[in-house]
Every structure is written in C-alpha cells, then in structure tokens.
Tab-separated table of C-alpha atoms in Angstrom:
chain	number	residue	atom	x	y	z
A	1	MET	CA	4.884	9.395	-87.409
A	2	LEU	CA	4.583	10.072	-83.694
A	3	SER	CA	5.232	8.052	-80.575
A	4	PRO	CA	5.512	8.743	-76.851
A	5	ALA	CA	9.227	9.298	-77.449
A	6	GLY	CA	8.560	12.270	-79.718
A	7	ASP	CA	8.742	12.973	-83.438
A	8	TYR	CA	10.101	10.352	-85.790
A	9	HIS	CA	11.701	10.829	-89.157
A	10	HIS	CA	12.813	8.565	-91.984
A	11	VAL	CA	16.242	8.042	-93.434
A	12	SER	CA	15.713	6.529	-96.844
A	13	GLY	CA	18.172	4.724	-99.054
A	14	VAL	CA	17.581	3.361	-102.501
A	15	ARG	CA	15.573	0.450	-101.193
A	16	GLY	CA	15.451	0.648	-97.397
A	17	THR	CA	13.966	2.872	-94.738
A	18	SER	CA	14.827	3.103	-91.064
A	19	ILE	CA	12.658	4.940	-88.544
A	20	PHE	CA	14.211	6.257	-85.359
A	21	PRO	CA	13.803	9.043	-82.799
A	22	ALA	CA	14.561	12.466	-84.245
A	23	GLN	CA	15.743	13.974	-80.970
A	24	PRO	CA	19.474	13.650	-80.264
A	25	PRO	CA	20.542	11.671	-77.195
A	26	ALA	CA	21.205	13.595	-74.041
A	27	SER	CA	23.972	11.401	-72.684
A	28	CYS	CA	25.438	8.933	-75.150
A	29	GLY	CA	24.532	10.277	-78.566
A	30	LEU	CA	21.761	7.767	-79.173
A	31	TRP	CA	18.745	8.345	-76.973
A	32	PRO	CA	17.167	11.206	-75.025
A	33	SER	CA	17.362	10.675	-71.282
A	34	ASP	CA	13.718	11.561	-70.649
A	35	GLY	CA	12.092	8.267	-71.602
A	36	GLY	CA	13.146	8.063	-75.235
A	37	MET	CA	14.532	4.610	-74.561
A	38	GLY	CA	10.971	3.378	-74.801
A	39	ALA	CA	10.984	4.046	-78.537
A	40	MET	CA	10.427	1.219	-80.981
A	41	ARG	CA	12.588	1.134	-84.106
A	42	GLU	CA	11.429	-0.091	-87.458
A	43	HIS	CA	13.284	-1.027	-90.616
A	44	ARG	CA	11.720	-1.712	-94.011
A	45	TYR	CA	13.396	-2.940	-97.162
A	46	SER	CA	12.109	-4.026	-100.571
A	47	PHE	CA	13.370	-4.703	-104.066
A	48	GLU	CA	12.363	-6.652	-107.141
A	49	MET	CA	13.796	-10.120	-107.679
A	50	PRO	CA	13.906	-11.552	-111.217
A	51	HIS	CA	12.598	-14.906	-110.011
A	52	SER	CA	9.267	-16.568	-109.329
A	53	ALA	CA	7.813	-16.273	-105.844
A	54	ARG	CA	7.631	-20.063	-105.620
A	55	ARG	CA	11.353	-20.436	-106.285
A	56	ILE	CA	12.319	-17.695	-103.827
A	57	TRP	CA	10.091	-19.285	-101.208
A	58	ALA	CA	11.736	-22.660	-101.750
A	59	LEU	CA	15.173	-21.127	-101.186
A	60	PHE	CA	14.065	-19.354	-98.018
A	61	GLN	CA	12.708	-22.635	-96.627
A	62	ASP	CA	15.922	-24.474	-97.501
A	63	TYR	CA	17.827	-23.691	-94.312
A	64	ASP	CA	20.883	-25.691	-95.383
A	65	ARG	CA	21.475	-23.076	-98.084
A	66	TRP	CA	21.187	-19.981	-95.910
A	67	THR	CA	24.961	-20.044	-95.436
A	68	ASP	CA	25.396	-19.868	-99.229
A	69	TYR	CA	23.912	-16.378	-99.455
A	70	ALA	CA	23.953	-15.068	-95.865
A	71	PRO	CA	27.638	-15.017	-94.853
A	72	MET	CA	26.857	-13.999	-91.263
A	73	VAL	CA	24.813	-17.181	-90.742
A	74	LEU	CA	26.684	-20.250	-89.542
A	75	ARG	CA	23.733	-22.640	-89.384
A	76	VAL	CA	19.997	-22.908	-88.726
A	77	ASP	CA	18.591	-25.538	-86.378
A	78	VAL	CA	14.903	-26.456	-86.526
A	79	LEU	CA	13.856	-27.130	-82.929
A	80	TRP	CA	10.165	-27.689	-83.695
A	81	PRO	CA	8.806	-28.104	-87.237
A	82	GLY	CA	5.375	-26.573	-86.704
A	83	ASP	CA	2.427	-27.621	-88.830
A	84	GLU	CA	2.441	-28.604	-92.495
A	85	GLN	CA	2.773	-24.936	-93.483
A	86	HIS	CA	5.482	-24.266	-90.863
A	87	ASN	CA	3.191	-22.243	-88.587
A	88	GLY	CA	4.600	-22.596	-85.100
A	89	ARG	CA	8.048	-23.545	-86.364
A	90	LEU	CA	10.794	-22.791	-83.857
A	91	ARG	CA	14.271	-22.277	-85.295
A	92	ARG	CA	17.636	-21.267	-83.869
A	93	VAL	CA	19.876	-19.166	-86.110
A	94	ILE	CA	23.574	-19.273	-85.203
A	95	TYR	CA	25.430	-16.276	-86.605
A	96	LYS	CA	28.821	-14.600	-86.582
A	97	MET	CA	29.611	-11.684	-84.323
A	98	PRO	CA	32.612	-9.363	-84.230
A	99	PHE	CA	35.901	-10.544	-82.717
A	100	GLY	CA	35.240	-14.178	-83.582
A	101	ARG	CA	32.249	-14.509	-81.283
A	102	ARG	CA	28.971	-16.286	-82.059
A	103	GLY	CA	25.406	-15.301	-81.387
A	104	ALA	CA	22.107	-17.170	-81.495
A	105	ALA	CA	18.597	-16.006	-82.316
A	106	LEU	CA	15.565	-18.078	-81.327
A	107	GLU	CA	12.804	-17.407	-83.872
A	108	LEU	CA	9.136	-18.411	-83.855
A	109	VAL	CA	7.478	-18.513	-87.288
A	110	SER	CA	3.775	-17.631	-87.604
A	111	ASP	CA	1.136	-16.247	-89.994
A	112	VAL	CA	2.539	-18.376	-92.803
A	113	GLU	CA	1.014	-17.886	-96.241
A	114	PRO	CA	2.848	-20.401	-98.447
A	115	GLU	CA	4.832	-18.806	-101.275
A	116	ARG	CA	3.732	-15.354	-100.112
A	117	GLY	CA	5.171	-14.642	-96.676
A	118	TYR	CA	5.366	-15.146	-92.946
A	119	THR	CA	5.961	-13.401	-89.631
A	120	PHE	CA	8.769	-14.263	-87.243
A	121	THR	CA	9.365	-13.342	-83.619
A	122	MET	CA	12.889	-13.315	-82.237
A	123	ILE	CA	12.402	-14.466	-78.647
A	124	SER	CA	14.564	-12.811	-76.023
A	125	ASN	CA	15.465	-14.004	-72.544
A	126	ASP	CA	14.468	-10.561	-71.299
A	127	PRO	CA	10.826	-9.384	-71.339
A	128	GLY	CA	10.328	-6.488	-73.707
A	129	ASN	CA	13.295	-7.359	-75.912
A	130	ASP	CA	11.391	-9.565	-78.392
A	131	GLN	CA	11.662	-8.466	-82.017
A	132	THR	CA	9.204	-9.072	-84.824
A	133	GLY	CA	9.717	-9.249	-88.549
A	134	LYS	CA	7.769	-9.956	-91.717
A	135	VAL	CA	8.781	-11.323	-95.093
A	136	ARG	CA	6.484	-10.784	-98.078
A	137	LEU	CA	6.627	-11.960	-101.701
A	138	GLU	CA	4.345	-10.260	-104.237
A	139	PRO	CA	4.347	-11.696	-107.789
A	140	LEU	CA	4.615	-8.953	-110.413
A	141	GLY	CA	4.663	-11.165	-113.490
A	142	PRO	CA	6.430	-14.282	-114.778
A	143	ASN	CA	9.680	-14.601	-112.801
A	144	ARG	CA	9.271	-11.151	-111.257
A	145	THR	CA	8.633	-10.803	-107.537
A	146	MET	CA	8.662	-7.862	-105.156
A	147	PHE	CA	10.456	-8.923	-101.999
A	148	SER	CA	9.580	-6.926	-98.870
A	149	PHE	CA	11.043	-7.176	-95.399
A	150	GLU	CA	10.225	-5.287	-92.237
A	151	GLU	CA	11.471	-5.594	-88.691
A	152	ARG	CA	10.559	-3.916	-85.427
A	153	TYR	CA	12.921	-4.007	-82.516
A	154	HIS	CA	13.800	-2.390	-79.228
A	155	LEU	CA	16.542	-3.201	-76.732
A	156	THR	CA	15.645	-2.505	-73.124
A	157	THR	CA	18.648	-4.039	-71.387
A	158	MET	CA	21.520	-1.819	-70.324
A	159	PRO	CA	24.075	-1.162	-71.675
A	160	PHE	CA	22.940	-2.491	-75.075
A	161	ARG	CA	20.165	0.062	-75.533
A	162	TRP	CA	22.788	2.822	-75.496
A	163	PHE	CA	24.234	1.312	-78.671
A	164	GLU	CA	20.968	0.260	-80.307
A	165	ALA	CA	21.285	2.549	-83.330
A	166	PRO	CA	24.742	1.444	-84.545
A	167	ILE	CA	24.010	-2.209	-83.694
A	168	TYR	CA	20.908	-2.273	-85.856
A	169	ARG	CA	22.380	-0.211	-88.649
A	170	PHE	CA	24.978	-2.957	-88.960
A	171	ILE	CA	22.368	-5.725	-88.759
A	172	ASN	CA	20.112	-4.010	-91.294
A	173	ARG	CA	22.957	-3.669	-93.783
A	174	GLN	CA	23.783	-7.351	-93.381
A	175	ASN	CA	20.142	-8.397	-93.844
A	176	GLU	CA	19.775	-6.294	-96.981
A	177	ALA	CA	23.003	-7.651	-98.461
A	178	SER	CA	21.913	-11.216	-97.707
A	179	MET	CA	18.614	-10.771	-99.553
A	180	GLN	CA	20.444	-9.342	-102.552
A	181	ARG	CA	22.749	-12.350	-102.455
A	182	ALA	CA	19.749	-14.703	-102.262
A	183	SER	CA	18.465	-13.257	-105.522
A	184	GLN	CA	21.916	-13.531	-107.068
A	185	TYR	CA	22.201	-17.117	-105.864
A	186	LEU	CA	19.089	-18.054	-107.832
A	187	THR	CA	20.474	-16.262	-110.874
A	188	ASP	CA	23.833	-18.025	-110.593
A	189	HIS	CA	22.243	-21.449	-109.999
A	190	PRO	CA	19.495	-21.882	-112.611
A	191	GLU	CA	19.436	-25.596	-111.802
A	192	TYR	CA	18.144	-24.899	-108.291
A	193	ARG	CA	14.444	-25.848	-108.169
A	194	SER	CA	14.208	-25.207	-111.900
A	195	GLU	CA	10.719	-26.757	-111.937
A	196	LEU	CA	9.520	-23.624	-110.085
A	197	VAL	CA	10.574	-21.217	-112.823
A	198	ASP	CA	7.507	-19.542	-114.308
A	199	ILE	CA	6.782	-20.303	-117.938
A	200	ASP	CA	5.841	-17.137	-119.805
A	201	GLN	CA	2.673	-17.877	-121.749
A	202	ALA	CA	2.899	-14.690	-123.798
C-alpha cells in the first residue's frame, strides 16, 4: 500500500492488523520530518463470536452495558437519537485516561444496517483530526458471527502527532480486549436477550 508519505507495511497479530509508515522518524522516533505527518493510520481487527448477530447487535446498542465489558468506558450519553435505525445518532463516550484523568469522544453514527453494522465518526474540535470507524457483523451460521472492526485516524495537532503511534497502539489494544469481553459477556450471561439466540434447525 502506498501513500504520499511513502511505503506502508503491515504488522499483523493473530486477529488484528495495523498499517503505519515504514520509514523511521527523523526527530522523535515516530514520523519522518519531510511531510510524513500527513499519513493516515488504519487498524483492522476481526474474530468469530459464538453468538447470533442479532444478540451481539442488541448488546452493542445497549449503552448502559458498555461499562460491563469495556473497562475504559465510564458512560455513554446519547445527545441525539437519530432516526429509527439510529442513523444520525450523536453520542458522547466518556472514558478513562492515565493518571486518573477523563476523556470524551463525540461520535456520529451513520450508514446503519440493523444487525449488520454501522459507521461512526469521532468528531474533533480541530479540522483534520476526525476519525472514522466501521463495525461489521457477518453471520456464519447459527450463533456464529464474524465481528470486524476498522478505524482510520490521524492526529494533526502538535505535540500529540509526535506520539500518535504509541497512543493508538494502546487504544487499539483496549478496543480489541473490549470486543473479546463483549463476546465473553454474552457467554457468561445466557439470560441476556435470550430470545435472540438462533435456533439450530439441523
């Protein structure tokens, strides 16, 4: 994959892939000094959940339970509900930060396909700092769903862009762990939306 910043390469784990500039930074160990700060980063992650897509979707829409499986999340406020499918929904996610601090992400939900996926845009105060992400659920069979997540991001504000790589490595690890915990939550709580469990007709 190529970009104006130069060659890109992948670092792949068991389930996740991050894409970032291959050239080493000239000044701070993160970015080249010749315009590489214009590079967009991308993270993708997927794994199979042993649950129906309908039940996973219900959990993801149940914001009161996000704190049960995403320990970094303190609460989610719905500022605007959007339409009947949640297109146009505006939500504020309050989350933990190091040293006892708190952060907030303002997210706009769009391209909703009920029980299959949606796109979200994390709106920044600074132009060019918006981030986009996608969540996708692909049924594989009764109570088997491939969960996929991707996010594209780029910090343009100094000094944060110097530390973009370690910041997002941390965030990516937290997001991946939270999705694993979401699956485990459904396993540990069979009573949760049990009417959405697929009945195997075989």
